[in-house]
mmCIF file of C-alpha atoms and ligand atoms in Angstrom:
data_model
loop_
_atom_site.group_PDB
_atom_site.id
_atom_site.type_symbol
_atom_site.label_atom_id
_atom_site.label_comp_id
_atom_site.label_asym_id
_atom_site.label_seq_id
_atom_site.Cartn_x
_atom_site.Cartn_y
_atom_site.Cartn_z
ATOM 1 C CA UNK A 1 44.048 11.979 22.756
ATOM 2 C CA UNK A 2 43.044 8.289 23.040
ATOM 3 C CA UNK A 3 39.611 6.975 22.236
ATOM 4 C CA UNK A 4 36.886 8.981 23.961
ATOM 5 C CA UNK A 5 33.231 8.401 23.020
ATOM 6 C CA UNK A 6 29.840 7.209 24.249
ATOM 7 C CA UNK A 7 27.702 4.786 22.294
ATOM 8 C CA UNK A 8 24.169 3.453 22.904
ATOM 9 C CA UNK A 9 23.364 0.009 21.559
ATOM 10 C CA UNK A 10 19.646 -0.432 20.845
ATOM 11 C CA UNK A 11 17.976 -3.545 22.304
ATOM 12 C CA UNK A 12 16.606 -5.690 19.521
ATOM 13 C CA UNK A 13 16.495 -9.342 18.502
ATOM 14 C CA UNK A 14 17.555 -10.155 14.939
ATOM 15 C CA UNK A 15 16.605 -13.463 13.329
ATOM 16 C CA UNK A 16 18.249 -14.101 9.971
ATOM 17 C CA UNK A 17 17.541 -17.072 7.723
ATOM 18 C CA UNK A 18 16.434 -17.663 4.154
ATOM 19 C CA UNK A 19 13.111 -19.526 4.037
ATOM 20 C CA UNK A 20 12.765 -19.246 7.828
ATOM 21 C CA UNK A 21 10.413 -16.276 8.190
ATOM 22 C CA UNK A 22 7.252 -18.286 8.987
ATOM 23 C CA UNK A 23 9.024 -20.379 11.615
ATOM 24 C CA UNK A 24 10.749 -17.366 13.152
ATOM 25 C CA UNK A 25 7.540 -15.332 13.199
ATOM 26 C CA UNK A 26 5.514 -18.094 14.864
ATOM 27 C CA UNK A 27 8.150 -18.464 17.586
ATOM 28 C CA UNK A 28 8.276 -14.714 18.228
ATOM 29 C CA UNK A 29 4.488 -14.287 18.348
ATOM 30 C CA UNK A 30 4.342 -17.148 20.864
ATOM 31 C CA UNK A 31 7.167 -15.598 22.898
ATOM 32 C CA UNK A 32 5.201 -12.341 23.128
ATOM 33 C CA UNK A 33 2.114 -14.288 24.233
ATOM 34 C CA UNK A 34 0.183 -12.275 21.642
ATOM 35 C CA UNK A 35 -3.451 -13.145 20.961
ATOM 36 C CA UNK A 36 -4.541 -10.237 18.729
ATOM 37 C CA UNK A 37 -2.050 -9.514 15.952
ATOM 38 C CA UNK A 38 -2.333 -6.681 13.405
ATOM 39 C CA UNK A 39 -0.554 -7.698 10.211
ATOM 40 C CA UNK A 40 0.560 -4.643 8.209
ATOM 41 C CA UNK A 41 1.489 -5.461 4.614
ATOM 42 C CA UNK A 42 0.746 -3.804 1.285
ATOM 43 C CA UNK A 43 -1.684 -5.348 -1.208
ATOM 44 C CA UNK A 44 1.283 -6.691 -3.182
ATOM 45 C CA UNK A 45 2.284 -8.724 -0.136
ATOM 46 C CA UNK A 46 -1.221 -9.938 0.794
ATOM 47 C CA UNK A 47 -0.583 -13.572 -0.160
ATOM 48 C CA UNK A 48 2.816 -13.686 1.517
ATOM 49 C CA UNK A 49 1.374 -12.105 4.663
ATOM 50 C CA UNK A 50 -1.495 -14.606 4.680
ATOM 51 C CA UNK A 51 0.953 -17.493 4.234
ATOM 52 C CA UNK A 52 3.300 -16.329 6.982
ATOM 53 C CA UNK A 53 0.486 -15.780 9.449
ATOM 54 C CA UNK A 54 -1.850 -18.658 8.556
ATOM 55 C CA UNK A 55 -1.609 -20.194 12.019
ATOM 56 C CA UNK A 56 -1.192 -16.989 13.982
ATOM 57 C CA UNK A 57 -3.874 -15.121 15.924
ATOM 58 C CA UNK A 58 -4.271 -12.317 13.350
ATOM 59 C CA UNK A 59 -7.327 -10.161 14.003
ATOM 60 C CA UNK A 60 -6.585 -7.551 11.344
ATOM 61 C CA UNK A 61 -4.822 -7.579 7.966
ATOM 62 C CA UNK A 62 -4.065 -3.925 7.194
ATOM 63 C CA UNK A 63 -2.847 -2.774 3.759
ATOM 64 C CA UNK A 64 -3.510 1.011 3.605
ATOM 65 C CA UNK A 65 0.198 1.974 3.366
ATOM 66 C CA UNK A 66 1.400 5.332 1.998
ATOM 67 C CA UNK A 67 5.069 6.336 1.584
ATOM 68 C CA UNK A 68 6.404 8.956 4.054
ATOM 69 C CA UNK A 69 3.450 8.152 6.401
ATOM 70 C CA UNK A 70 0.998 11.049 6.032
ATOM 71 C CA UNK A 71 -0.590 11.790 9.436
ATOM 72 C CA UNK A 72 -4.033 10.918 8.061
ATOM 73 C CA UNK A 73 -2.756 7.452 7.172
ATOM 74 C CA UNK A 74 -1.223 7.069 10.655
ATOM 75 C CA UNK A 75 -4.518 8.125 12.270
ATOM 76 C CA UNK A 76 -6.484 5.515 10.295
ATOM 77 C CA UNK A 77 -4.076 2.731 11.256
ATOM 78 C CA UNK A 78 -4.053 3.766 14.937
ATOM 79 C CA UNK A 79 -7.862 3.803 15.036
ATOM 80 C CA UNK A 80 -8.000 0.352 13.417
ATOM 81 C CA UNK A 81 -5.508 -1.039 15.958
ATOM 82 C CA UNK A 82 -7.596 0.299 18.825
ATOM 83 C CA UNK A 83 -10.872 -0.894 17.353
ATOM 84 C CA UNK A 84 -9.500 -4.437 17.018
ATOM 85 C CA UNK A 85 -7.827 -4.396 20.447
ATOM 86 C CA UNK A 86 -4.516 -5.382 18.886
ATOM 87 C CA UNK A 87 -1.699 -6.549 21.194
ATOM 88 C CA UNK A 88 1.137 -7.005 18.668
ATOM 89 C CA UNK A 89 2.066 -5.344 15.364
ATOM 90 C CA UNK A 90 3.728 -7.330 12.591
ATOM 91 C CA UNK A 91 4.834 -5.459 9.473
ATOM 92 C CA UNK A 92 5.975 -6.996 6.213
ATOM 93 C CA UNK A 93 7.357 -4.852 3.390
ATOM 94 C CA UNK A 94 9.626 -1.886 2.764
ATOM 95 C CA UNK A 95 10.265 1.178 4.886
ATOM 96 C CA UNK A 96 6.716 2.409 4.295
ATOM 97 C CA UNK A 97 5.146 -0.652 5.940
ATOM 98 C CA UNK A 98 7.623 -0.435 8.818
ATOM 99 C CA UNK A 99 7.018 3.322 9.062
ATOM 100 C CA UNK A 100 3.280 2.769 9.471
ATOM 101 C CA UNK A 101 3.821 0.157 12.194
ATOM 102 C CA UNK A 102 6.103 2.654 13.950
ATOM 103 C CA UNK A 103 3.426 5.347 13.736
ATOM 104 C CA UNK A 104 0.965 2.997 15.480
ATOM 105 C CA UNK A 105 3.585 1.961 18.057
ATOM 106 C CA UNK A 106 4.415 5.598 18.799
ATOM 107 C CA UNK A 107 0.801 6.199 19.776
ATOM 108 C CA UNK A 108 -0.075 2.880 21.428
ATOM 109 C CA UNK A 109 3.205 1.510 22.773
ATOM 110 C CA UNK A 110 2.457 -1.830 21.048
ATOM 111 C CA UNK A 111 5.488 -4.007 20.264
ATOM 112 C CA UNK A 112 6.517 -4.433 16.623
ATOM 113 C CA UNK A 113 7.940 -7.408 14.746
ATOM 114 C CA UNK A 114 9.372 -6.215 11.415
ATOM 115 C CA UNK A 115 9.919 -8.380 8.342
ATOM 116 C CA UNK A 116 11.684 -6.096 5.852
ATOM 117 C CA UNK A 117 11.670 -6.749 2.110
ATOM 118 C CA UNK A 118 13.783 -3.759 1.008
ATOM 119 C CA UNK A 119 17.105 -2.379 2.257
ATOM 120 C CA UNK A 120 15.689 0.849 3.760
ATOM 121 C CA UNK A 121 16.727 -0.216 7.257
ATOM 122 C CA UNK A 122 13.873 1.378 9.190
ATOM 123 C CA UNK A 123 13.429 -1.926 11.041
ATOM 124 C CA UNK A 124 16.670 -1.354 12.977
ATOM 125 C CA UNK A 125 16.166 2.256 14.037
ATOM 126 C CA UNK A 126 14.253 4.034 16.789
ATOM 127 C CA UNK A 127 13.438 6.841 14.327
ATOM 128 C CA UNK A 128 9.858 7.579 13.258
ATOM 129 C CA UNK A 129 8.737 9.795 10.372
ATOM 130 C CA UNK A 130 5.365 11.418 9.706
ATOM 131 C CA UNK A 131 4.330 13.861 6.976
ATOM 132 C CA UNK A 132 1.900 16.716 7.618
ATOM 133 C CA UNK A 133 0.967 19.415 5.092
ATOM 134 C CA UNK A 134 3.889 18.483 2.852
ATOM 135 C CA UNK A 135 6.456 18.689 5.654
ATOM 136 C CA UNK A 136 8.112 15.553 6.963
ATOM 137 C CA UNK A 137 8.786 15.412 10.688
ATOM 138 C CA UNK A 138 11.011 12.831 12.307
ATOM 139 C CA UNK A 139 11.705 11.955 15.884
ATOM 140 C CA UNK A 140 13.402 9.380 18.048
ATOM 141 C CA UNK A 141 11.408 7.237 20.456
ATOM 142 C CA UNK A 142 12.217 3.878 22.055
ATOM 143 C CA UNK A 143 8.607 2.745 21.493
ATOM 144 C CA UNK A 144 9.057 2.588 17.709
ATOM 145 C CA UNK A 145 12.135 0.364 17.662
ATOM 146 C CA UNK A 146 10.898 -3.043 16.466
ATOM 147 C CA UNK A 147 11.444 -5.609 19.228
ATOM 148 C CA UNK A 148 12.317 -8.269 16.661
ATOM 149 C CA UNK A 149 13.532 -8.136 13.069
ATOM 150 C CA UNK A 150 13.114 -11.177 10.860
ATOM 151 C CA UNK A 151 15.289 -11.175 7.741
ATOM 152 C CA UNK A 152 14.456 -13.709 5.037
ATOM 153 C CA UNK A 153 16.115 -13.165 1.656
ATOM 154 C CA UNK A 154 13.441 -15.309 -0.013
ATOM 155 C CA UNK A 155 10.952 -12.492 0.611
ATOM 156 C CA UNK A 156 13.152 -9.953 -1.177
ATOM 157 C CA UNK A 157 13.472 -11.971 -4.394
ATOM 158 C CA UNK A 158 10.452 -10.178 -5.860
ATOM 159 C CA UNK A 159 12.106 -6.756 -5.404
ATOM 160 C CA UNK A 160 13.031 -5.789 -8.980
ATOM 161 C CA UNK A 161 16.707 -5.127 -9.751
ATOM 162 C CA UNK A 162 16.192 -1.387 -10.216
ATOM 163 C CA UNK A 163 14.475 -1.003 -6.855
ATOM 164 C CA UNK A 164 17.056 -3.279 -5.224
ATOM 165 C CA UNK A 165 19.814 -0.991 -6.480
ATOM 166 C CA UNK A 166 18.073 2.189 -5.328
ATOM 167 C CA UNK A 167 17.191 0.716 -1.945
ATOM 168 C CA UNK A 168 20.667 -0.764 -1.512
ATOM 169 C CA UNK A 169 22.147 2.674 -2.144
ATOM 170 C CA UNK A 170 19.764 4.067 0.487
ATOM 171 C CA UNK A 171 21.486 1.640 2.865
ATOM 172 C CA UNK A 172 24.884 2.718 1.509
ATOM 173 C CA UNK A 173 23.874 6.295 2.345
ATOM 174 C CA UNK A 174 23.188 5.272 5.958
ATOM 175 C CA UNK A 175 26.729 3.879 6.133
ATOM 176 C CA UNK A 176 28.430 6.891 4.564
ATOM 177 C CA UNK A 177 26.422 9.576 6.388
ATOM 178 C CA UNK A 178 27.008 7.806 9.714
ATOM 179 C CA UNK A 179 30.737 8.530 9.371
ATOM 180 C CA UNK A 180 30.104 12.259 9.915
ATOM 181 C CA UNK A 181 26.660 12.218 11.577
ATOM 182 C CA UNK A 182 26.209 14.190 14.806
ATOM 183 C CA UNK A 183 26.981 11.175 17.040
ATOM 184 C CA UNK A 184 29.551 9.463 14.799
ATOM 185 C CA UNK A 185 31.785 7.139 16.799
ATOM 186 C CA UNK A 186 34.238 4.287 16.152
ATOM 187 C CA UNK A 187 31.608 1.585 16.711
ATOM 188 C CA UNK A 188 29.294 3.115 14.093
ATOM 189 C CA UNK A 189 32.294 3.459 11.782
ATOM 190 C CA UNK A 190 33.140 -0.244 12.108
ATOM 191 C CA UNK A 191 29.533 -1.205 11.369
ATOM 192 C CA UNK A 192 29.410 1.207 8.434
ATOM 193 C CA UNK A 193 32.622 -0.121 6.889
ATOM 194 C CA UNK A 194 31.345 -3.697 7.017
ATOM 195 C CA UNK A 195 27.986 -2.484 5.691
ATOM 196 C CA UNK A 196 29.682 -0.818 2.702
ATOM 197 C CA UNK A 197 31.618 -3.988 1.988
ATOM 198 C CA UNK A 198 28.520 -6.208 2.193
ATOM 199 C CA UNK A 199 26.426 -3.883 0.009
ATOM 200 C CA UNK A 200 29.217 -3.441 -2.541
ATOM 201 C CA UNK A 201 29.340 -7.252 -2.796
ATOM 202 C CA UNK A 202 25.627 -7.971 -2.608
ATOM 203 C CA UNK A 203 24.184 -5.380 -4.990
ATOM 204 C CA UNK A 204 26.201 -6.405 -8.082
ATOM 205 C CA UNK A 205 25.385 -10.032 -7.264
ATOM 206 C CA UNK A 206 21.678 -9.112 -7.341
ATOM 207 C CA UNK A 207 21.875 -7.323 -10.696
ATOM 208 C CA UNK A 208 23.970 -10.180 -12.157
ATOM 209 C CA UNK A 209 21.552 -12.822 -10.865
ATOM 210 C CA UNK A 210 18.257 -11.359 -9.612
ATOM 211 C CA UNK A 211 16.968 -14.814 -8.688
ATOM 212 C CA UNK A 212 20.075 -15.677 -6.622
ATOM 213 C CA UNK A 213 19.932 -15.736 -2.832
ATOM 214 C CA UNK A 214 23.504 -14.878 -1.867
ATOM 215 C CA UNK A 215 23.425 -11.304 -3.131
ATOM 216 C CA UNK A 216 20.068 -10.743 -1.431
ATOM 217 C CA UNK A 217 21.422 -12.080 1.867
ATOM 218 C CA UNK A 218 24.495 -9.850 1.687
ATOM 219 C CA UNK A 219 22.307 -6.844 0.901
ATOM 220 C CA UNK A 220 19.973 -7.527 3.850
ATOM 221 C CA UNK A 221 22.959 -8.036 6.141
ATOM 222 C CA UNK A 222 24.509 -4.792 4.880
ATOM 223 C CA UNK A 223 21.187 -2.976 5.231
ATOM 224 C CA UNK A 224 20.926 -4.031 8.876
ATOM 225 C CA UNK A 225 24.472 -2.873 9.675
ATOM 226 C CA UNK A 226 23.855 0.390 7.847
ATOM 227 C CA UNK A 227 20.705 1.101 9.830
ATOM 228 C CA UNK A 228 22.342 0.350 13.182
ATOM 229 C CA UNK A 229 25.175 2.728 12.296
ATOM 230 C CA UNK A 230 22.709 5.396 11.110
ATOM 231 C CA UNK A 231 20.463 5.081 14.189
ATOM 232 C CA UNK A 232 23.444 5.549 16.444
ATOM 233 C CA UNK A 233 25.226 8.319 14.519
ATOM 234 C CA UNK A 234 22.080 10.328 13.690
ATOM 235 C CA UNK A 235 21.164 12.154 10.490
ATOM 236 C CA UNK A 236 24.041 13.811 8.698
ATOM 237 C CA UNK A 237 23.884 16.270 5.802
ATOM 238 C CA UNK A 238 22.811 13.623 3.289
ATOM 239 C CA UNK A 239 19.772 12.516 5.295
ATOM 240 C CA UNK A 240 18.729 16.087 6.004
ATOM 241 C CA UNK A 241 18.733 16.854 2.267
ATOM 242 C CA UNK A 242 16.809 13.694 1.312
ATOM 243 C CA UNK A 243 14.353 14.137 4.163
ATOM 244 C CA UNK A 244 13.349 17.581 2.844
ATOM 245 C CA UNK A 245 13.163 16.406 -0.780
ATOM 246 C CA UNK A 246 11.100 13.318 0.114
ATOM 247 C CA UNK A 247 8.655 15.090 2.408
ATOM 248 C CA UNK A 248 8.148 18.296 0.424
ATOM 249 C CA UNK A 249 8.133 16.976 -3.162
ATOM 250 C CA UNK A 250 6.913 13.467 -2.296
ATOM 251 C CA UNK A 251 9.927 12.028 -4.081
ATOM 252 C CA UNK A 252 10.584 8.284 -3.990
ATOM 253 C CA UNK A 253 12.737 7.651 -0.927
ATOM 254 C CA UNK A 254 15.266 5.107 -2.205
ATOM 255 C CA UNK A 255 15.842 6.736 -5.609
ATOM 256 C CA UNK A 256 16.317 10.148 -3.979
ATOM 257 C CA UNK A 257 18.952 8.785 -1.606
ATOM 258 C CA UNK A 258 20.669 6.882 -4.415
ATOM 259 C CA UNK A 259 20.865 10.028 -6.556
ATOM 260 C CA UNK A 260 22.027 12.508 -3.906
ATOM 261 C CA UNK A 261 24.678 10.295 -2.269
ATOM 262 C CA UNK A 262 27.654 10.870 -4.627
ATOM 263 C CA UNK A 263 27.155 14.640 -4.396
ATOM 264 C CA UNK A 264 27.237 14.686 -0.589
ATOM 265 C CA UNK A 265 30.240 12.356 -0.654
ATOM 266 C CA UNK A 266 32.069 14.608 -3.134
ATOM 267 C CA UNK A 267 31.112 17.635 -1.016
ATOM 268 C CA UNK A 268 32.192 16.291 2.387
ATOM 269 C CA UNK A 269 34.909 13.699 1.776
ATOM 270 C CA UNK A 270 37.793 16.114 1.030
ATOM 271 C CA UNK A 271 37.129 17.621 4.482
ATOM 272 C CA UNK A 272 36.761 14.306 6.314
ATOM 273 C CA UNK A 273 40.003 12.416 5.657
ATOM 274 C CA UNK A 274 39.332 9.606 8.147
ATOM 275 C CA UNK A 275 35.869 8.909 6.732
ATOM 276 C CA UNK A 276 37.223 9.167 3.199
ATOM 277 C CA UNK A 277 39.940 6.579 3.779
ATOM 278 C CA UNK A 278 37.555 4.232 5.601
ATOM 279 C CA UNK A 279 35.042 4.369 2.746
ATOM 280 C CA UNK A 280 37.775 3.927 0.140
ATOM 281 C CA UNK A 281 39.165 0.914 2.028
ATOM 282 C CA UNK A 282 35.702 -0.638 2.352
ATOM 283 C CA UNK A 283 35.228 -0.297 -1.425
ATOM 284 C CA UNK A 284 38.804 -1.419 -2.047
ATOM 285 C CA UNK A 285 39.332 1.615 -4.260
ATOM 286 C CA UNK A 286 41.853 4.506 -4.367
ATOM 287 C CA UNK A 287 39.296 7.088 -3.189
ATOM 288 C CA UNK A 288 35.827 6.973 -1.648
ATOM 289 C CA UNK A 289 34.171 8.735 -4.581
ATOM 290 C CA UNK A 290 35.857 6.479 -7.131
ATOM 291 C CA UNK A 291 34.633 3.442 -5.197
ATOM 292 C CA UNK A 292 31.057 4.705 -5.038
ATOM 293 C CA UNK A 293 31.039 5.854 -8.661
ATOM 294 C CA UNK A 294 32.405 2.544 -9.921
ATOM 295 C CA UNK A 295 29.676 0.687 -8.035
ATOM 296 C CA UNK A 296 26.999 3.107 -9.282
ATOM 297 C CA UNK A 297 28.173 2.632 -12.866
ATOM 298 C CA UNK A 298 28.129 -1.141 -12.542
ATOM 299 C CA UNK A 299 24.607 -1.006 -11.075
ATOM 300 C CA UNK A 300 23.280 1.631 -13.494
ATOM 301 C CA UNK A 301 22.153 3.580 -10.426
ATOM 302 C CA UNK A 302 19.585 6.425 -10.389
ATOM 303 C CA UNK A 303 21.308 9.551 -11.672
ATOM 304 C CA UNK A 304 19.300 12.777 -11.673
ATOM 305 C CA UNK A 305 16.698 14.304 -9.355
ATOM 306 C CA UNK A 306 14.862 15.721 -12.375
ATOM 307 C CA UNK A 307 13.729 12.135 -13.076
ATOM 308 C CA UNK A 308 11.958 11.889 -9.728
ATOM 309 C CA UNK A 309 9.737 14.964 -9.510
ATOM 310 C CA UNK A 310 12.245 17.706 -8.646
ATOM 311 C CA UNK A 311 12.750 20.776 -10.806
ATOM 312 C CA UNK A 312 15.255 23.666 -11.067
ATOM 313 C CA UNK A 313 12.534 26.037 -9.843
ATOM 314 C CA UNK A 314 12.320 23.997 -6.600
ATOM 315 C CA UNK A 315 15.963 24.559 -5.637
ATOM 316 C CA UNK A 316 15.600 27.885 -3.766
ATOM 317 C CA UNK A 317 12.793 26.497 -1.588
ATOM 318 C CA UNK A 318 14.771 23.281 -0.987
ATOM 319 C CA UNK A 319 17.832 25.301 0.058
ATOM 320 C CA UNK A 320 15.805 27.419 2.464
ATOM 321 C CA UNK A 321 14.238 24.302 4.026
ATOM 322 C CA UNK A 322 17.493 22.322 4.252
ATOM 323 C CA UNK A 323 19.824 25.034 5.606
ATOM 324 C CA UNK A 324 18.199 25.324 9.062
ATOM 325 C CA UNK A 325 18.385 21.525 9.400
ATOM 326 C CA UNK A 326 22.061 21.104 8.509
ATOM 327 C CA UNK A 327 23.800 19.404 11.457
ATOM 328 C CA UNK A 328 25.799 21.837 13.609
ATOM 329 C CA UNK A 329 28.908 19.786 12.883
ATOM 330 C CA UNK A 330 29.542 18.861 9.253
ATOM 331 C CA UNK A 331 32.990 18.344 7.722
ATOM 332 C CA UNK A 332 32.437 21.271 5.339
ATOM 333 C CA UNK A 333 30.528 24.471 6.068
ATOM 334 C CA UNK A 334 27.239 24.440 4.192
ATOM 335 C CA UNK A 335 26.095 27.718 2.635
ATOM 336 C CA UNK A 336 23.193 28.688 0.402
ATOM 337 C CA UNK A 337 25.664 28.963 -2.451
ATOM 338 C CA UNK A 338 27.363 25.579 -2.160
ATOM 339 C CA UNK A 339 24.093 23.798 -1.334
ATOM 340 C CA UNK A 340 22.544 25.297 -4.480
ATOM 341 C CA UNK A 341 25.510 24.017 -6.460
ATOM 342 C CA UNK A 342 25.154 20.532 -4.925
ATOM 343 C CA UNK A 343 21.409 20.350 -5.648
ATOM 344 C CA UNK A 344 21.869 21.701 -9.174
ATOM 345 C CA UNK A 345 24.433 19.027 -9.959
ATOM 346 C CA UNK A 346 22.162 16.322 -8.455
ATOM 347 C CA UNK A 347 19.194 17.689 -10.389
ATOM 348 C CA UNK A 348 20.944 17.220 -13.722
ATOM 349 C CA UNK A 349 23.097 14.220 -12.782
ATOM 350 C CA UNK A 350 26.373 15.960 -13.666
ATOM 351 C CA UNK A 351 29.674 14.467 -12.513
ATOM 352 C CA UNK A 352 29.871 14.781 -8.707
ATOM 353 C CA UNK A 353 33.651 15.085 -8.904
ATOM 354 C CA UNK A 354 33.074 18.487 -10.553
ATOM 355 C CA UNK A 355 31.634 20.131 -7.413
ATOM 356 C CA UNK A 356 33.691 23.199 -6.483
ATOM 357 C CA UNK A 357 36.230 22.622 -3.720
ATOM 358 C CA UNK A 358 35.857 24.755 -0.614
ATOM 359 C CA UNK A 359 37.008 28.351 -1.037
ATOM 360 C CA UNK A 360 40.031 29.275 1.079
HETATM 361 N N1 NAD B 1 12.606 5.610 10.241
HETATM 362 C C1 NAD B 1 13.688 5.154 9.646
HETATM 363 O O1 NAD B 1 14.686 4.867 10.282
HETATM 364 C C2 NAD B 1 13.680 4.980 8.169
HETATM 365 C C3 NAD B 1 14.816 4.511 7.517
HETATM 366 C C4 NAD B 1 14.738 4.334 6.138
HETATM 367 C C5 NAD B 1 13.562 4.617 5.455
HETATM 368 N N2 NAD B 1 12.491 5.084 6.141
HETATM 369 C C6 NAD B 1 11.235 5.402 5.453
HETATM 370 O O2 NAD B 1 10.838 4.282 4.646
HETATM 371 C C7 NAD B 1 10.184 4.754 3.487
HETATM 372 C C8 NAD B 1 10.853 4.213 2.246
HETATM 373 O O3 NAD B 1 11.067 2.824 2.323
HETATM 374 P P1 NAD B 1 11.415 1.998 1.006
HETATM 375 O O4 NAD B 1 12.446 2.711 0.239
HETATM 376 O O5 NAD B 1 11.629 0.614 1.426
HETATM 377 O O6 NAD B 1 10.105 2.160 0.131
HETATM 378 P P2 NAD B 1 8.670 1.469 0.191
HETATM 379 O O7 NAD B 1 8.455 0.714 1.428
HETATM 380 O O8 NAD B 1 7.695 2.546 -0.141
HETATM 381 O O9 NAD B 1 8.798 0.435 -0.998
HETATM 382 C C9 NAD B 1 9.053 0.920 -2.304
HETATM 383 C C10 NAD B 1 8.258 0.096 -3.317
HETATM 384 O O10 NAD B 1 8.778 -1.226 -3.324
HETATM 385 C C11 NAD B 1 7.718 -2.156 -3.204
HETATM 386 N N3 NAD B 1 8.286 -3.336 -2.561
HETATM 387 C C12 NAD B 1 8.744 -3.438 -1.305
HETATM 388 N N4 NAD B 1 9.241 -4.679 -1.099
HETATM 389 C C13 NAD B 1 9.088 -5.345 -2.258
HETATM 390 C C14 NAD B 1 9.424 -6.651 -2.690
HETATM 391 N N5 NAD B 1 10.049 -7.516 -1.896
HETATM 392 N N6 NAD B 1 9.089 -7.009 -3.952
HETATM 393 C C15 NAD B 1 8.506 -6.130 -4.804
HETATM 394 N N7 NAD B 1 8.189 -4.874 -4.454
HETATM 395 C C16 NAD B 1 8.473 -4.489 -3.198
HETATM 396 C C17 NAD B 1 6.684 -1.436 -2.382
HETATM 397 O O11 NAD B 1 5.402 -2.022 -2.551
HETATM 398 C C18 NAD B 1 6.777 -0.027 -2.967
HETATM 399 O O12 NAD B 1 6.015 0.063 -4.142
HETATM 400 C C19 NAD B 1 10.245 6.265 3.527
HETATM 401 O O13 NAD B 1 9.044 6.772 4.019
HETATM 402 C C20 NAD B 1 11.395 6.533 4.485
HETATM 403 O O14 NAD B 1 11.321 7.779 5.104
HETATM 404 C C21 NAD B 1 12.527 5.257 7.473
HETATM 405 O O1 LIG B 2 11.079 7.540 8.946
HETATM 406 C C1 LIG B 2 11.565 8.557 8.438
HETATM 407 O O2 LIG B 2 11.011 9.111 7.520
HETATM 408 C C2 LIG B 2 12.798 9.196 8.992
HETATM 409 C C3 LIG B 2 14.062 8.464 8.862
HETATM 410 C C4 LIG B 2 14.445 8.204 7.485
HETATM 411 O O3 LIG B 2 13.671 8.310 6.550
HETATM 412 C C5 LIG B 2 15.804 7.759 7.260
HETATM 413 C C6 LIG B 2 16.181 7.912 5.846
HETATM 414 O O4 LIG B 2 16.093 9.049 5.345
HETATM 415 O O5 LIG B 2 16.552 6.912 5.219
#
């Protein structure tokens, strides 16, 4: 059969330019006609946020940001936005800052301008996430898609190499999972392949020269492509696993993704030949797993879930929480047995290539 697919492109303006964030932000705030801006940025970013918004009509600087957006944190931010009669949300920071802005937008319908400083990619998706009683819930809603994204590599220079690697591999996971996600299509695949290439170029450049701009620009560009592909394709097996681990054991998002990725790739790739050859080609390596592993080695990537708050005793609960969420279509059938094997290998950081092949 020829090509047969449907694809939704999300409406969003992207402004890219190193050293241009203040100029781009001022123009966007003016274009919105905003007069009461809520600036969401963590304490670490307070000075940068103040500098970027010095001449803007900011009525509230908000810094109470918690990873995985607990509902209590969302409620506080929503109340503050209402109290200050905010008409535009601007968020500066990683996925946690963007996630909080999305939580406010979900409730209020306020537009969001996102200025990301990690490679998490939340800025380019219409996906929200909230955590309640140790369970992370996600959903899709047009209201949470930032209207404008402003990428400025200068603002990511302070992201330490280790976090850059972990976050960049979070973006890599968006690319790889989008090749077998529930709504995978050729457009997502093209974006993902270019995202893999950009990240595989940018991340080593960052670790070689953390103060250099080119690697940071490539990583931001790759992160954007990865998020567009992920938003369109939907969560595949990898994201379902990391979503449960992050929400239930409050594990650090980027490091969890970076650790789990080679195991899901080793698990699925032998059963997804088209995805496997696309990933391999994007890495310029004989196989997808070899390409990813070579990059991970070069970057000294996060290796074992046991280093991030997960324990062998947690595996049965993780399996029981993940199994009902496994996408209906995955290249390889997921069972309690093979999922336990995958999580056990990721827990200890053993060679992903050693995962058992599917039984005939
Ligand atoms: N909804 C979506 O589509 C989507 C996509 C990806 C991630 N997320 C969510 O985003 C969150 C994770 O985002 P994250 O991995 O960016 O983590 P994060 O935003 O929590 O940032 C991680 C750490 O890096 C620090 N940091 C961020 N930028 C920095 C910089 N430039 N310099 C120095 N330090 C910096 C932060 O202060 C924090 O301590 C999770 O809650 C995840 O679920 C959502
Ligand atoms: O905002 C969320 O928590 C849900 C989407 C998400 O986290 C994507 C990812 O796992 O990287």
